[in-house]
């Protein structure tokens, strides 16, 4: 795998490693380490397969900078309209969550050097500055993301090395809830934690010289790195903090404050890691929305920049202290966009003789059916919240 493809795999990993890193201990701790690990592995497998379906659809429709173009070629105008609606809703929700989390960390960092800003000010500063980086293009995001990802992984390793020696077997074995339906209901938050699929069209366009096999390996590697990081992080947090304390956390600063009581330097490294995780996720998702708007609006970078970042910023300002709620809504949207839509695209493309016979994900019709079951598994537990009286 060449440097460009490796950088693209890291963009996938960086997009996934964001708000989910913070949310996973909060939603899984009460169910115990074993159940949480098994559910996360299932979500990873279903997510990766769905991502490969989207890769197949992207390749067979001759690539494309965004899902807008791919949906038009694979599903027609009606499918294009539905896909665009879902994509905009998803990307805006994800960016809102990342802005909320990153702005919280930015405020803390500024306070440490004697600068005090309001939440709105920190959200605005973060969005405008990082948005300017995204507007510079995929090549800039790729190179910056490689550096940030390296520092992020090193800070995670340092944190884990500090926390693993203090793991408590009592905490690891603790299970406060055996409610299986409650465990399954957390699936959408976990699914959102692997929500990197939106960057695939941009990366296929960025790696036009790559073979289909190389693109497949890029997706698999990019999705596996977050799984390993999430599992290590879940082990470290659950093994060091009581479950009843973890499930009460509402934001990033509360989680880090718990570690600060034992060792302040761990909190500093953890702040660096979580900040970089949110930043790399923001870059990946914002890049997808920027390319979507560029493809749909056909305007210059300045106009596209404004349309890309104004709505997420306004949403974050209005959704203060709704970090987990925003992630849950994003997860529900992501089920349709990243599971059902790619399955429909692939089914249409495989039965249409007009499209080239190129990369095809293994498993045939059986795995397409599994994908639909996987989507239902994620969606059905959320219906009582979506439909009153269900």
mmCIF file of C-alpha atoms in Angstrom:
data_model
loop_
_atom_site.group_PDB
_atom_site.id
_atom_site.type_symbol
_atom_site.label_atom_id
_atom_site.label_comp_id
_atom_site.label_asym_id
_atom_site.label_seq_id
_atom_site.Cartn_x
_atom_site.Cartn_y
_atom_site.Cartn_z
ATOM 1 C CA UNK A 1 0.000 0.000 0.000
ATOM 2 C CA UNK A 2 1.533 3.309 -1.093
ATOM 3 C CA UNK A 3 1.721 6.457 1.015
ATOM 4 C CA UNK A 4 -1.324 8.020 -0.597
ATOM 5 C CA UNK A 5 -3.488 4.961 0.035
ATOM 6 C CA UNK A 6 -2.187 4.679 3.593
ATOM 7 C CA UNK A 7 -3.052 8.324 4.141
ATOM 8 C CA UNK A 8 -6.538 7.633 2.789
ATOM 9 C CA UNK A 9 -6.932 4.677 5.177
ATOM 10 C CA UNK A 10 -5.951 7.002 8.015
ATOM 11 C CA UNK A 11 -8.587 9.502 6.873
ATOM 12 C CA UNK A 12 -11.131 6.669 7.203
ATOM 13 C CA UNK A 13 -9.805 5.810 10.668
ATOM 14 C CA UNK A 14 -9.640 9.436 11.703
ATOM 15 C CA UNK A 15 -13.212 10.035 10.560
ATOM 16 C CA UNK A 16 -14.408 7.123 12.709
ATOM 17 C CA UNK A 17 -12.232 7.944 15.725
ATOM 18 C CA UNK A 18 -14.078 10.951 17.031
ATOM 19 C CA UNK A 19 -17.153 11.479 19.141
ATOM 20 C CA UNK A 20 -17.636 7.723 19.347
ATOM 21 C CA UNK A 21 -14.403 7.374 21.320
ATOM 22 C CA UNK A 22 -15.966 9.501 24.022
ATOM 23 C CA UNK A 23 -19.453 8.037 23.861
ATOM 24 C CA UNK A 24 -18.612 4.316 23.883
ATOM 25 C CA UNK A 25 -17.690 4.024 27.601
ATOM 26 C CA UNK A 26 -20.722 6.123 28.563
ATOM 27 C CA UNK A 27 -23.220 3.831 26.815
ATOM 28 C CA UNK A 28 -21.545 0.421 27.262
ATOM 29 C CA UNK A 29 -20.085 0.493 30.782
ATOM 30 C CA UNK A 30 -23.296 -0.581 32.542
ATOM 31 C CA UNK A 31 -23.562 -3.733 30.397
ATOM 32 C CA UNK A 32 -20.071 -5.002 31.161
ATOM 33 C CA UNK A 33 -16.940 -5.532 29.109
ATOM 34 C CA UNK A 34 -17.831 -8.872 27.488
ATOM 35 C CA UNK A 35 -21.244 -7.883 26.134
ATOM 36 C CA UNK A 36 -19.920 -4.517 25.033
ATOM 37 C CA UNK A 37 -17.023 -6.123 23.157
ATOM 38 C CA UNK A 38 -19.237 -8.661 21.382
ATOM 39 C CA UNK A 39 -21.700 -6.000 20.277
ATOM 40 C CA UNK A 40 -18.915 -3.732 19.053
ATOM 41 C CA UNK A 41 -17.374 -6.569 17.000
ATOM 42 C CA UNK A 42 -20.756 -7.258 15.369
ATOM 43 C CA UNK A 43 -21.242 -3.571 14.564
ATOM 44 C CA UNK A 44 -17.737 -3.391 13.089
ATOM 45 C CA UNK A 45 -18.353 -6.371 10.799
ATOM 46 C CA UNK A 46 -21.713 -5.083 9.545
ATOM 47 C CA UNK A 47 -20.355 -1.584 9.094
ATOM 48 C CA UNK A 48 -17.275 -2.717 7.175
ATOM 49 C CA UNK A 49 -19.335 -4.887 4.836
ATOM 50 C CA UNK A 50 -21.749 -2.014 4.180
ATOM 51 C CA UNK A 51 -18.761 0.234 3.458
ATOM 52 C CA UNK A 52 -17.461 -2.285 0.930
ATOM 53 C CA UNK A 53 -20.885 -2.270 -0.740
ATOM 54 C CA UNK A 54 -20.618 1.504 -1.058
ATOM 55 C CA UNK A 55 -17.105 1.077 -2.457
ATOM 56 C CA UNK A 56 -18.480 -1.348 -5.058
ATOM 57 C CA UNK A 57 -21.215 1.114 -6.024
ATOM 58 C CA UNK A 58 -18.687 3.953 -6.255
ATOM 59 C CA UNK A 59 -16.313 1.961 -8.487
ATOM 60 C CA UNK A 60 -19.012 0.569 -10.779
ATOM 61 C CA UNK A 61 -20.548 3.994 -11.303
ATOM 62 C CA UNK A 62 -17.117 5.267 -12.419
ATOM 63 C CA UNK A 63 -16.342 6.973 -9.147
ATOM 64 C CA UNK A 64 -17.574 10.414 -8.344
ATOM 65 C CA UNK A 65 -16.703 13.153 -5.910
ATOM 66 C CA UNK A 66 -19.826 12.637 -3.790
ATOM 67 C CA UNK A 67 -22.818 10.397 -3.184
ATOM 68 C CA UNK A 68 -24.892 12.889 -5.169
ATOM 69 C CA UNK A 69 -23.372 11.731 -8.471
ATOM 70 C CA UNK A 70 -23.244 8.045 -7.526
ATOM 71 C CA UNK A 71 -26.884 7.946 -6.407
ATOM 72 C CA UNK A 72 -27.988 9.609 -9.646
ATOM 73 C CA UNK A 73 -26.228 6.975 -11.760
ATOM 74 C CA UNK A 74 -27.282 3.991 -9.639
ATOM 75 C CA UNK A 75 -30.773 4.919 -8.365
ATOM 76 C CA UNK A 76 -32.056 7.638 -10.681
ATOM 77 C CA UNK A 77 -33.448 11.051 -9.725
ATOM 78 C CA UNK A 78 -35.742 9.705 -7.009
ATOM 79 C CA UNK A 79 -32.960 7.776 -5.303
ATOM 80 C CA UNK A 80 -30.671 10.764 -5.707
ATOM 81 C CA UNK A 81 -33.142 13.027 -3.886
ATOM 82 C CA UNK A 82 -33.595 10.593 -0.975
ATOM 83 C CA UNK A 83 -29.843 10.004 -0.699
ATOM 84 C CA UNK A 84 -29.078 13.726 -0.672
ATOM 85 C CA UNK A 85 -31.694 14.389 2.013
ATOM 86 C CA UNK A 86 -30.321 11.648 4.257
ATOM 87 C CA UNK A 87 -26.712 12.621 3.607
ATOM 88 C CA UNK A 88 -27.231 16.271 4.486
ATOM 89 C CA UNK A 89 -29.095 15.351 7.672
ATOM 90 C CA UNK A 90 -26.363 12.894 8.694
ATOM 91 C CA UNK A 91 -23.369 15.113 7.970
ATOM 92 C CA UNK A 92 -24.898 18.097 9.728
ATOM 93 C CA UNK A 93 -25.716 15.984 12.816
ATOM 94 C CA UNK A 94 -22.190 14.565 12.920
ATOM 95 C CA UNK A 95 -20.572 17.951 12.492
ATOM 96 C CA UNK A 96 -22.797 19.337 15.254
ATOM 97 C CA UNK A 97 -21.596 16.577 17.604
ATOM 98 C CA UNK A 98 -17.943 17.155 16.700
ATOM 99 C CA UNK A 99 -18.270 20.918 17.127
ATOM 100 C CA UNK A 100 -19.870 20.456 20.563
ATOM 101 C CA UNK A 101 -17.145 18.073 21.730
ATOM 102 C CA UNK A 102 -14.199 19.953 20.242
ATOM 103 C CA UNK A 103 -15.400 23.358 21.435
ATOM 104 C CA UNK A 104 -15.682 21.973 24.969
ATOM 105 C CA UNK A 105 -12.033 20.895 24.838
ATOM 106 C CA UNK A 106 -10.944 24.171 23.194
ATOM 107 C CA UNK A 107 -12.547 26.159 26.013
ATOM 108 C CA UNK A 108 -10.623 24.127 28.588
ATOM 109 C CA UNK A 109 -7.326 24.607 26.752
ATOM 110 C CA UNK A 110 -7.837 28.365 26.497
ATOM 111 C CA UNK A 111 -8.737 28.606 30.182
ATOM 112 C CA UNK A 112 -5.443 26.950 31.104
ATOM 113 C CA UNK A 113 -3.553 29.826 29.452
ATOM 114 C CA UNK A 114 -5.774 32.496 30.980
ATOM 115 C CA UNK A 115 -8.206 33.043 28.089
ATOM 116 C CA UNK A 116 -11.904 32.686 28.837
ATOM 117 C CA UNK A 117 -14.405 32.279 26.009
ATOM 118 C CA UNK A 118 -18.088 31.449 25.932
ATOM 119 C CA UNK A 119 -19.307 28.159 24.419
ATOM 120 C CA UNK A 120 -20.617 30.025 21.369
ATOM 121 C CA UNK A 121 -17.273 31.744 20.857
ATOM 122 C CA UNK A 122 -15.295 28.486 21.126
ATOM 123 C CA UNK A 123 -17.687 26.739 18.722
ATOM 124 C CA UNK A 124 -17.379 29.572 16.212
ATOM 125 C CA UNK A 125 -13.569 29.731 16.424
ATOM 126 C CA UNK A 126 -13.198 25.974 15.972
ATOM 127 C CA UNK A 127 -15.629 25.768 13.048
ATOM 128 C CA UNK A 128 -14.247 28.702 11.075
ATOM 129 C CA UNK A 129 -10.585 27.702 11.429
ATOM 130 C CA UNK A 130 -10.976 23.985 10.704
ATOM 131 C CA UNK A 131 -13.455 24.731 7.933
ATOM 132 C CA UNK A 132 -10.795 26.841 6.213
ATOM 133 C CA UNK A 133 -8.449 23.824 6.211
ATOM 134 C CA UNK A 134 -11.115 21.634 4.599
ATOM 135 C CA UNK A 135 -11.725 24.254 1.919
ATOM 136 C CA UNK A 136 -8.053 23.982 0.896
ATOM 137 C CA UNK A 137 -8.687 20.527 -0.596
ATOM 138 C CA UNK A 138 -8.332 16.773 -0.001
ATOM 139 C CA UNK A 139 -4.560 16.827 -0.468
ATOM 140 C CA UNK A 140 -4.127 19.302 2.402
ATOM 141 C CA UNK A 141 -6.526 17.340 4.634
ATOM 142 C CA UNK A 142 -4.658 14.103 3.818
ATOM 143 C CA UNK A 143 -1.212 15.422 4.754
ATOM 144 C CA UNK A 144 -2.398 17.210 7.892
ATOM 145 C CA UNK A 145 -4.450 14.198 8.942
ATOM 146 C CA UNK A 146 -1.387 11.909 8.747
ATOM 147 C CA UNK A 147 0.474 14.110 11.226
ATOM 148 C CA UNK A 148 -2.513 14.507 13.541
ATOM 149 C CA UNK A 149 -3.276 10.783 13.416
ATOM 150 C CA UNK A 150 0.301 9.876 14.387
ATOM 151 C CA UNK A 151 0.245 12.254 17.370
ATOM 152 C CA UNK A 152 -3.226 11.003 18.323
ATOM 153 C CA UNK A 153 -2.178 7.334 18.344
ATOM 154 C CA UNK A 154 0.954 8.127 20.343
ATOM 155 C CA UNK A 155 -1.118 9.988 22.946
ATOM 156 C CA UNK A 156 -3.578 7.076 23.088
ATOM 157 C CA UNK A 157 -0.722 4.604 23.614
ATOM 158 C CA UNK A 158 0.698 6.774 26.401
ATOM 159 C CA UNK A 159 -2.724 6.981 28.060
ATOM 160 C CA UNK A 160 -3.302 3.236 27.816
ATOM 161 C CA UNK A 161 0.160 2.456 29.204
ATOM 162 C CA UNK A 162 -0.659 4.653 32.185
ATOM 163 C CA UNK A 163 -4.141 3.232 32.757
ATOM 164 C CA UNK A 164 -3.611 -0.499 32.159
ATOM 165 C CA UNK A 165 -1.481 -1.073 35.308
ATOM 166 C CA UNK A 166 -4.321 0.329 37.445
ATOM 167 C CA UNK A 167 -7.064 -1.831 35.944
ATOM 168 C CA UNK A 168 -9.480 -3.161 38.533
ATOM 169 C CA UNK A 169 -10.807 -6.683 38.040
ATOM 170 C CA UNK A 170 -13.802 -5.704 40.123
ATOM 171 C CA UNK A 171 -14.640 -2.878 37.734
ATOM 172 C CA UNK A 172 -14.036 -5.056 34.670
ATOM 173 C CA UNK A 173 -16.357 -7.769 35.967
ATOM 174 C CA UNK A 174 -19.034 -5.322 37.073
ATOM 175 C CA UNK A 175 -22.370 -5.504 35.265
ATOM 176 C CA UNK A 176 -25.069 -3.124 36.391
ATOM 177 C CA UNK A 177 -27.623 -4.011 33.741
ATOM 178 C CA UNK A 178 -28.528 -7.263 31.989
ATOM 179 C CA UNK A 179 -31.186 -5.586 29.843
ATOM 180 C CA UNK A 180 -30.445 -7.023 26.400
ATOM 181 C CA UNK A 181 -32.891 -4.667 24.705
ATOM 182 C CA UNK A 182 -31.113 -1.736 26.334
ATOM 183 C CA UNK A 183 -27.772 -3.073 25.122
ATOM 184 C CA UNK A 184 -29.053 -3.465 21.556
ATOM 185 C CA UNK A 185 -30.469 0.055 21.705
ATOM 186 C CA UNK A 186 -26.928 1.404 22.072
ATOM 187 C CA UNK A 187 -26.115 -0.026 18.631
ATOM 188 C CA UNK A 188 -26.844 3.220 16.801
ATOM 189 C CA UNK A 189 -24.282 5.119 18.892
ATOM 190 C CA UNK A 190 -21.725 2.378 18.198
ATOM 191 C CA UNK A 191 -22.652 2.360 14.529
ATOM 192 C CA UNK A 192 -22.104 6.114 14.396
ATOM 193 C CA UNK A 193 -18.673 5.498 15.937
ATOM 194 C CA UNK A 194 -17.760 3.646 12.735
ATOM 195 C CA UNK A 195 -19.444 6.246 10.540
ATOM 196 C CA UNK A 196 -16.657 6.715 8.030
ATOM 197 C CA UNK A 197 -18.554 5.618 4.898
ATOM 198 C CA UNK A 198 -19.313 9.162 3.786
ATOM 199 C CA UNK A 199 -15.641 9.736 2.873
ATOM 200 C CA UNK A 200 -15.392 6.749 0.509
ATOM 201 C CA UNK A 201 -16.502 8.545 -2.701
ATOM 202 C CA UNK A 202 -14.029 11.365 -2.054
ATOM 203 C CA UNK A 203 -11.180 8.909 -1.415
ATOM 204 C CA UNK A 204 -11.951 6.836 -4.516
ATOM 205 C CA UNK A 205 -11.791 10.027 -6.561
ATOM 206 C CA UNK A 206 -8.563 10.998 -4.757
ATOM 207 C CA UNK A 207 -6.971 7.585 -5.533
ATOM 208 C CA UNK A 208 -7.948 7.256 -9.187
ATOM 209 C CA UNK A 209 -4.765 5.346 -10.032
ATOM 210 C CA UNK A 210 -5.378 2.648 -7.368
ATOM 211 C CA UNK A 211 -6.575 -0.854 -8.222
ATOM 212 C CA UNK A 212 -9.876 -2.207 -6.914
ATOM 213 C CA UNK A 213 -8.019 -4.535 -4.535
ATOM 214 C CA UNK A 214 -5.989 -1.652 -3.136
ATOM 215 C CA UNK A 215 -9.158 0.354 -2.531
ATOM 216 C CA UNK A 216 -10.725 -2.621 -0.761
ATOM 217 C CA UNK A 217 -7.663 -3.006 1.485
ATOM 218 C CA UNK A 218 -7.781 0.723 2.195
ATOM 219 C CA UNK A 219 -11.346 0.420 3.527
ATOM 220 C CA UNK A 220 -10.671 -2.723 5.599
ATOM 221 C CA UNK A 221 -7.525 -1.271 7.190
ATOM 222 C CA UNK A 222 -9.221 2.047 7.818
ATOM 223 C CA UNK A 223 -12.133 0.376 9.623
ATOM 224 C CA UNK A 224 -10.009 -2.062 11.676
ATOM 225 C CA UNK A 225 -7.806 0.557 13.337
ATOM 226 C CA UNK A 226 -10.778 2.235 15.092
ATOM 227 C CA UNK A 227 -12.059 -1.154 16.304
ATOM 228 C CA UNK A 228 -8.751 -1.906 18.037
ATOM 229 C CA UNK A 229 -8.592 1.598 19.524
ATOM 230 C CA UNK A 230 -12.188 1.423 20.775
ATOM 231 C CA UNK A 231 -11.659 -1.970 22.431
ATOM 232 C CA UNK A 232 -8.494 -0.806 24.212
ATOM 233 C CA UNK A 233 -10.161 2.425 25.279
ATOM 234 C CA UNK A 234 -13.254 0.633 26.598
ATOM 235 C CA UNK A 235 -11.031 -1.728 28.591
ATOM 236 C CA UNK A 236 -9.035 1.167 30.065
ATOM 237 C CA UNK A 237 -12.034 3.285 31.061
ATOM 238 C CA UNK A 238 -14.227 0.483 32.408
ATOM 239 C CA UNK A 239 -11.266 -0.959 34.318
ATOM 240 C CA UNK A 240 -10.427 2.337 36.034
ATOM 241 C CA UNK A 241 -13.781 3.996 36.774
ATOM 242 C CA UNK A 242 -16.923 2.694 38.512
ATOM 243 C CA UNK A 243 -19.777 1.970 36.111
ATOM 244 C CA UNK A 244 -22.289 4.103 37.984
ATOM 245 C CA UNK A 245 -19.950 7.082 37.575
ATOM 246 C CA UNK A 246 -19.283 6.535 33.869
ATOM 247 C CA UNK A 247 -22.941 6.389 32.828
ATOM 248 C CA UNK A 248 -23.568 9.801 34.410
ATOM 249 C CA UNK A 249 -21.111 11.617 32.146
ATOM 250 C CA UNK A 250 -22.740 14.052 29.713
ATOM 251 C CA UNK A 251 -19.722 15.545 27.965
ATOM 252 C CA UNK A 252 -16.012 15.269 27.318
ATOM 253 C CA UNK A 253 -14.807 17.434 30.190
ATOM 254 C CA UNK A 254 -16.600 15.321 32.810
ATOM 255 C CA UNK A 255 -14.877 12.152 31.597
ATOM 256 C CA UNK A 256 -11.442 13.762 31.676
ATOM 257 C CA UNK A 257 -12.069 15.348 35.085
ATOM 258 C CA UNK A 258 -12.535 11.863 36.560
ATOM 259 C CA UNK A 259 -9.041 10.844 35.473
ATOM 260 C CA UNK A 260 -7.574 14.161 36.589
ATOM 261 C CA UNK A 261 -8.367 13.361 40.215
ATOM 262 C CA UNK A 262 -5.925 10.455 40.123
ATOM 263 C CA UNK A 263 -3.200 11.829 37.835
ATOM 264 C CA UNK A 264 -3.423 15.326 36.299
ATOM 265 C CA UNK A 265 -0.903 14.525 33.559
ATOM 266 C CA UNK A 266 -3.139 11.719 32.271
ATOM 267 C CA UNK A 267 -5.924 14.235 31.858
ATOM 268 C CA UNK A 268 -3.613 16.464 29.787
ATOM 269 C CA UNK A 269 -2.646 13.626 27.431
ATOM 270 C CA UNK A 270 -6.259 12.499 27.255
ATOM 271 C CA UNK A 271 -7.314 16.039 26.366
ATOM 272 C CA UNK A 272 -4.803 15.985 23.504
ATOM 273 C CA UNK A 273 -6.062 12.629 22.255
ATOM 274 C CA UNK A 274 -9.766 13.468 22.417
ATOM 275 C CA UNK A 275 -9.156 16.828 20.800
ATOM 276 C CA UNK A 276 -7.255 15.267 17.906
ATOM 277 C CA UNK A 277 -9.829 12.468 17.570
ATOM 278 C CA UNK A 278 -12.615 14.995 17.202
ATOM 279 C CA UNK A 279 -10.502 17.105 14.843
ATOM 280 C CA UNK A 280 -9.691 14.224 12.473
ATOM 281 C CA UNK A 281 -13.347 13.149 12.481
ATOM 282 C CA UNK A 282 -14.423 16.696 11.743
ATOM 283 C CA UNK A 283 -12.024 16.869 8.798
ATOM 284 C CA UNK A 284 -13.337 13.644 7.261
ATOM 285 C CA UNK A 285 -17.030 14.467 7.633
ATOM 286 C CA UNK A 286 -16.597 18.124 6.678
ATOM 287 C CA UNK A 287 -14.634 17.090 3.571
ATOM 288 C CA UNK A 288 -17.552 14.907 2.509
ATOM 289 C CA UNK A 289 -20.089 17.689 3.035
ATOM 290 C CA UNK A 290 -17.851 20.196 1.265
ATOM 291 C CA UNK A 291 -17.524 17.904 -1.769
ATOM 292 C CA UNK A 292 -21.257 17.198 -1.707
ATOM 293 C CA UNK A 293 -22.017 20.921 -1.777
ATOM 294 C CA UNK A 294 -19.370 21.542 -4.409
ATOM 295 C CA UNK A 295 -20.895 18.841 -6.615
ATOM 296 C CA UNK A 296 -24.468 20.029 -6.066
ATOM 297 C CA UNK A 297 -24.021 23.825 -6.064
ATOM 298 C CA UNK A 298 -21.269 24.208 -8.702
ATOM 299 C CA UNK A 299 -20.031 27.345 -6.921
ATOM 300 C CA UNK A 300 -16.579 28.632 -5.945
ATOM 301 C CA UNK A 301 -14.810 27.566 -2.738
ATOM 302 C CA UNK A 302 -15.929 30.643 -0.806
ATOM 303 C CA UNK A 303 -19.630 30.078 -1.396
ATOM 304 C CA UNK A 304 -19.265 26.338 -0.792
ATOM 305 C CA UNK A 305 -17.415 27.078 2.477
ATOM 306 C CA UNK A 306 -20.295 29.214 3.764
ATOM 307 C CA UNK A 307 -22.999 26.701 2.831
ATOM 308 C CA UNK A 308 -20.978 23.832 4.322
ATOM 309 C CA UNK A 309 -20.338 25.198 7.803
ATOM 310 C CA UNK A 310 -23.095 27.678 8.666
ATOM 311 C CA UNK A 311 -25.830 25.104 9.395
ATOM 312 C CA UNK A 312 -23.706 22.768 11.579
ATOM 313 C CA UNK A 313 -22.454 25.753 13.565
ATOM 314 C CA UNK A 314 -25.963 27.091 14.127
ATOM 315 C CA UNK A 315 -27.162 23.609 15.088
ATOM 316 C CA UNK A 316 -24.342 23.163 17.601
ATOM 317 C CA UNK A 317 -25.141 26.520 19.187
ATOM 318 C CA UNK A 318 -28.800 25.523 19.578
ATOM 319 C CA UNK A 319 -28.029 21.963 20.779
ATOM 320 C CA UNK A 320 -25.825 22.763 23.767
ATOM 321 C CA UNK A 321 -25.272 19.771 26.139
ATOM 322 C CA UNK A 322 -26.975 17.386 23.667
ATOM 323 C CA UNK A 323 -23.814 15.505 22.696
ATOM 324 C CA UNK A 324 -25.142 11.928 23.037
ATOM 325 C CA UNK A 325 -28.608 12.824 21.737
ATOM 326 C CA UNK A 326 -27.161 14.268 18.522
ATOM 327 C CA UNK A 327 -25.031 11.139 18.054
ATOM 328 C CA UNK A 328 -28.090 8.910 18.504
ATOM 329 C CA UNK A 329 -30.076 10.831 15.870
ATOM 330 C CA UNK A 330 -27.079 10.660 13.525
ATOM 331 C CA UNK A 331 -26.933 6.906 14.050
ATOM 332 C CA UNK A 332 -30.555 6.442 12.986
ATOM 333 C CA UNK A 333 -29.986 8.444 9.795
ATOM 334 C CA UNK A 334 -26.748 6.575 9.140
ATOM 335 C CA UNK A 335 -28.577 3.228 9.127
ATOM 336 C CA UNK A 336 -30.573 4.296 6.075
ATOM 337 C CA UNK A 337 -27.709 6.045 4.323
ATOM 338 C CA UNK A 338 -24.866 3.623 5.002
ATOM 339 C CA UNK A 339 -26.738 0.288 5.002
ATOM 340 C CA UNK A 340 -29.959 0.374 2.980
ATOM 341 C CA UNK A 341 -28.843 2.865 0.304
ATOM 342 C CA UNK A 342 -25.558 1.043 -0.602
ATOM 343 C CA UNK A 343 -27.430 -2.294 -0.685
ATOM 344 C CA UNK A 344 -29.995 -0.799 -3.077
ATOM 345 C CA UNK A 345 -27.241 0.729 -5.218
ATOM 346 C CA UNK A 346 -25.330 -2.547 -5.475
ATOM 347 C CA UNK A 347 -28.450 -4.568 -6.255
ATOM 348 C CA UNK A 348 -29.339 -2.156 -9.076
ATOM 349 C CA UNK A 349 -25.817 -2.030 -10.486
ATOM 350 C CA UNK A 350 -25.368 -5.811 -10.393
ATOM 351 C CA UNK A 351 -28.553 -6.345 -12.399
ATOM 352 C CA UNK A 352 -27.845 -3.605 -14.949
ATOM 353 C CA UNK A 353 -25.751 -4.673 -17.916
ATOM 354 C CA UNK A 354 -24.838 -1.061 -18.697
ATOM 355 C CA UNK A 355 -22.348 -0.839 -15.811
ATOM 356 C CA UNK A 356 -18.808 -2.277 -15.886
ATOM 357 C CA UNK A 357 -17.982 -5.634 -14.287
ATOM 358 C CA UNK A 358 -15.382 -4.491 -11.810
ATOM 359 C CA UNK A 359 -15.037 -4.890 -8.045
ATOM 360 C CA UNK A 360 -17.769 -7.008 -6.449
ATOM 361 C CA UNK A 361 -17.989 -7.678 -2.714
ATOM 362 C CA UNK A 362 -18.090 -11.372 -1.840
ATOM 363 C CA UNK A 363 -21.158 -13.068 -0.398
ATOM 364 C CA UNK A 364 -23.669 -12.532 -3.190
ATOM 365 C CA UNK A 365 -27.381 -12.322 -2.419
ATOM 366 C CA UNK A 366 -26.985 -13.956 1.000
ATOM 367 C CA UNK A 367 -24.793 -11.138 2.287
ATOM 368 C CA UNK A 368 -27.084 -8.528 0.754
ATOM 369 C CA UNK A 369 -29.882 -10.091 2.794
ATOM 370 C CA UNK A 370 -27.609 -10.059 5.869
ATOM 371 C CA UNK A 371 -27.061 -6.338 5.280
ATOM 372 C CA UNK A 372 -30.816 -5.723 5.372
ATOM 373 C CA UNK A 373 -31.116 -7.780 8.591
ATOM 374 C CA UNK A 374 -28.204 -5.810 10.062
ATOM 375 C CA UNK A 375 -29.949 -2.541 9.228
ATOM 376 C CA UNK A 376 -33.164 -3.769 10.851
ATOM 377 C CA UNK A 377 -31.177 -4.850 13.923
ATOM 378 C CA UNK A 378 -29.918 -1.282 14.279
ATOM 379 C CA UNK A 379 -33.197 0.457 13.473
ATOM 380 C CA UNK A 380 -35.994 -1.517 15.174
ATOM 381 C CA UNK A 381 -34.897 -0.820 18.802
ATOM 382 C CA UNK A 382 -35.059 2.909 18.025
ATOM 383 C CA UNK A 383 -38.661 2.854 16.758
ATOM 384 C CA UNK A 384 -40.287 3.453 20.198
ATOM 385 C CA UNK A 385 -38.415 6.756 20.394
ATOM 386 C CA UNK A 386 -39.261 7.673 16.793
ATOM 387 C CA UNK A 387 -42.900 6.568 16.820
ATOM 388 C CA UNK A 388 -44.813 7.271 20.069
ATOM 389 C CA UNK A 389 -46.887 4.298 21.110
ATOM 390 C CA UNK A 390 -44.936 1.846 18.952
#
